Amino acid sequence: MKRVAFVLLLSMAPLSAWAAGCTRGQEQAMTCAEGTVWDPQTATCVPVVTG
């Protein structure tokens, strides 16, 4: 019985990743406020410096 429960649990593990919104193979668009741009090194929006 324990073995059946274990196999059932393992077979359902990929479903939890799918239900959580797995985004593998997709890119999400990052939007920053006006006057800022995305900085991938800091993973934040930083002010645009002009001049």
XYZ file of N, CA and C in Angstrom:
153
model
N 0.820 -1.198 0.000
C 0.000 0.000 0.000
C 0.864 1.261 0.000
N 1.951 1.224 0.785
C 2.840 2.381 0.825
C 3.466 2.632 -0.544
N 3.782 1.552 -1.221
C 4.408 1.671 -2.534
C 3.448 2.308 -3.538
N 2.191 1.933 -3.490
C 1.178 2.496 -4.385
C 1.018 3.987 -4.117
N 0.961 4.369 -2.856
C 0.832 5.786 -2.505
C 2.049 6.574 -2.974
N 3.229 5.992 -2.824
C 4.457 6.659 -3.252
C 4.478 6.867 -4.761
N 4.119 5.849 -5.513
C 4.087 5.951 -6.974
C 3.045 6.977 -7.407
N 1.911 6.982 -6.764
C 0.870 7.954 -7.081
C 1.352 9.376 -6.804
N 2.025 9.566 -5.688
C 2.568 10.877 -5.342
C 3.598 11.336 -6.375
N 4.485 10.447 -6.785
C 5.493 10.801 -7.787
C 4.870 11.124 -9.138
N 3.809 10.438 -9.483
C 3.179 10.687 -10.780
C 2.450 12.020 -10.801
N 2.070 12.534 -9.639
C 1.354 13.806 -9.587
C 2.286 15.003 -9.395
N 3.558 14.798 -9.125
C 4.496 15.895 -8.886
C 4.580 16.876 -10.053
N 4.665 16.422 -11.308
C 4.721 17.392 -12.415
C 3.466 18.249 -12.518
N 2.339 17.736 -12.086
C 1.101 18.507 -12.140
C 1.145 19.711 -11.212
N 1.837 19.585 -10.084
C 1.909 20.711 -9.161
C 2.707 21.857 -9.769
N 3.749 21.557 -10.524
C 4.517 22.608 -11.197
C 3.663 23.279 -12.264
N 2.887 22.500 -12.973
C 2.010 23.070 -14.000
C 0.946 23.951 -13.363
N 0.373 23.501 -12.273
C -0.679 24.260 -11.603
C -0.139 25.548 -10.993
N 1.134 25.559 -10.642
C 1.739 26.746 -10.043
C 2.094 27.789 -11.098
N 1.873 27.478 -12.355
C 2.142 28.457 -13.405
C 3.549 28.354 -13.956
N 4.002 27.170 -14.183
C 5.341 26.952 -14.731
C 5.492 27.731 -16.031
N 6.554 28.536 -16.142
C 6.749 29.375 -17.322
C 7.949 28.921 -18.146
N 8.336 27.664 -18.005
C 9.478 27.170 -18.759
C 9.219 27.351 -20.257
N 10.183 27.919 -20.964
C 10.045 28.124 -22.394
C 9.334 29.401 -22.760
N 8.974 30.194 -21.776
C 8.287 31.451 -22.041
C 9.036 32.578 -21.355
N 8.923 33.756 -21.923
C 9.514 34.929 -21.304
C 8.401 35.868 -20.888
N 8.546 36.458 -19.725
C 7.581 37.441 -19.288
C 8.130 38.824 -19.595
N 7.261 39.710 -19.995
C 7.666 41.081 -20.277
C 7.761 41.844 -18.963
N 8.868 42.543 -18.783
C 9.045 43.357 -17.586
C 8.772 44.798 -17.961
N 7.929 45.452 -17.227
C 7.638 46.856 -17.507
C 8.111 47.687 -16.335
N 8.798 48.746 -16.650
C 9.273 49.682 -15.635
C 8.489 50.983 -15.773
N 8.488 51.753 -14.720
C 7.803 53.046 -14.737
C 8.470 53.972 -15.748
N 7.729 54.978 -16.186
C 8.268 55.942 -17.138
C 9.505 56.607 -16.533
N 10.548 56.714 -17.346
C 11.793 57.321 -16.883
C 12.766 56.329 -16.265
N 12.381 55.042 -16.276
C 13.277 54.003 -15.776
C 13.387 52.887 -16.798
N 14.452 52.112 -16.697
C 14.671 50.966 -17.584
C 15.064 49.764 -16.734
N 14.884 48.573 -17.286
C 15.215 47.334 -16.590
C 16.714 47.107 -16.626
N 17.296 46.839 -15.459
C 18.721 46.514 -15.346
C 18.825 45.038 -14.978
N 19.259 44.193 -15.926
C 19.307 42.756 -15.651
C 20.334 42.374 -14.586
N 21.362 43.186 -14.402
C 22.378 42.865 -13.394
C 21.821 42.976 -11.979
N 21.004 43.992 -11.735
C 20.431 44.173 -10.401
C 19.010 43.646 -10.314
N 18.445 43.287 -11.469
C 17.064 42.794 -11.555
C 16.075 43.799 -10.966
N 16.309 45.079 -11.270
C 15.410 46.145 -10.823
C 15.290 47.192 -11.917
N 14.329 48.075 -11.763
C 14.196 49.216 -12.657
C 15.076 50.339 -12.113
N 15.859 50.933 -12.990
C 16.756 52.014 -12.577
C 16.438 53.260 -13.390
N 16.695 54.452 -12.827
C 16.423 55.693 -13.550
C 17.280 55.805 -14.812
N 16.695 56.385 -15.864
C 17.419 56.620 -17.106
C 18.317 57.835 -16.903
N 19.596 57.670 -17.221
C 20.539 58.781 -17.099
C 20.823 59.296 -18.500
N 20.536 60.565 -18.751
C 20.795 61.172 -20.055
C 21.773 62.314 -19.875
N 22.479 62.592 -20.934
C 23.345 63.753 -20.869
C 24.694 63.428 -21.207
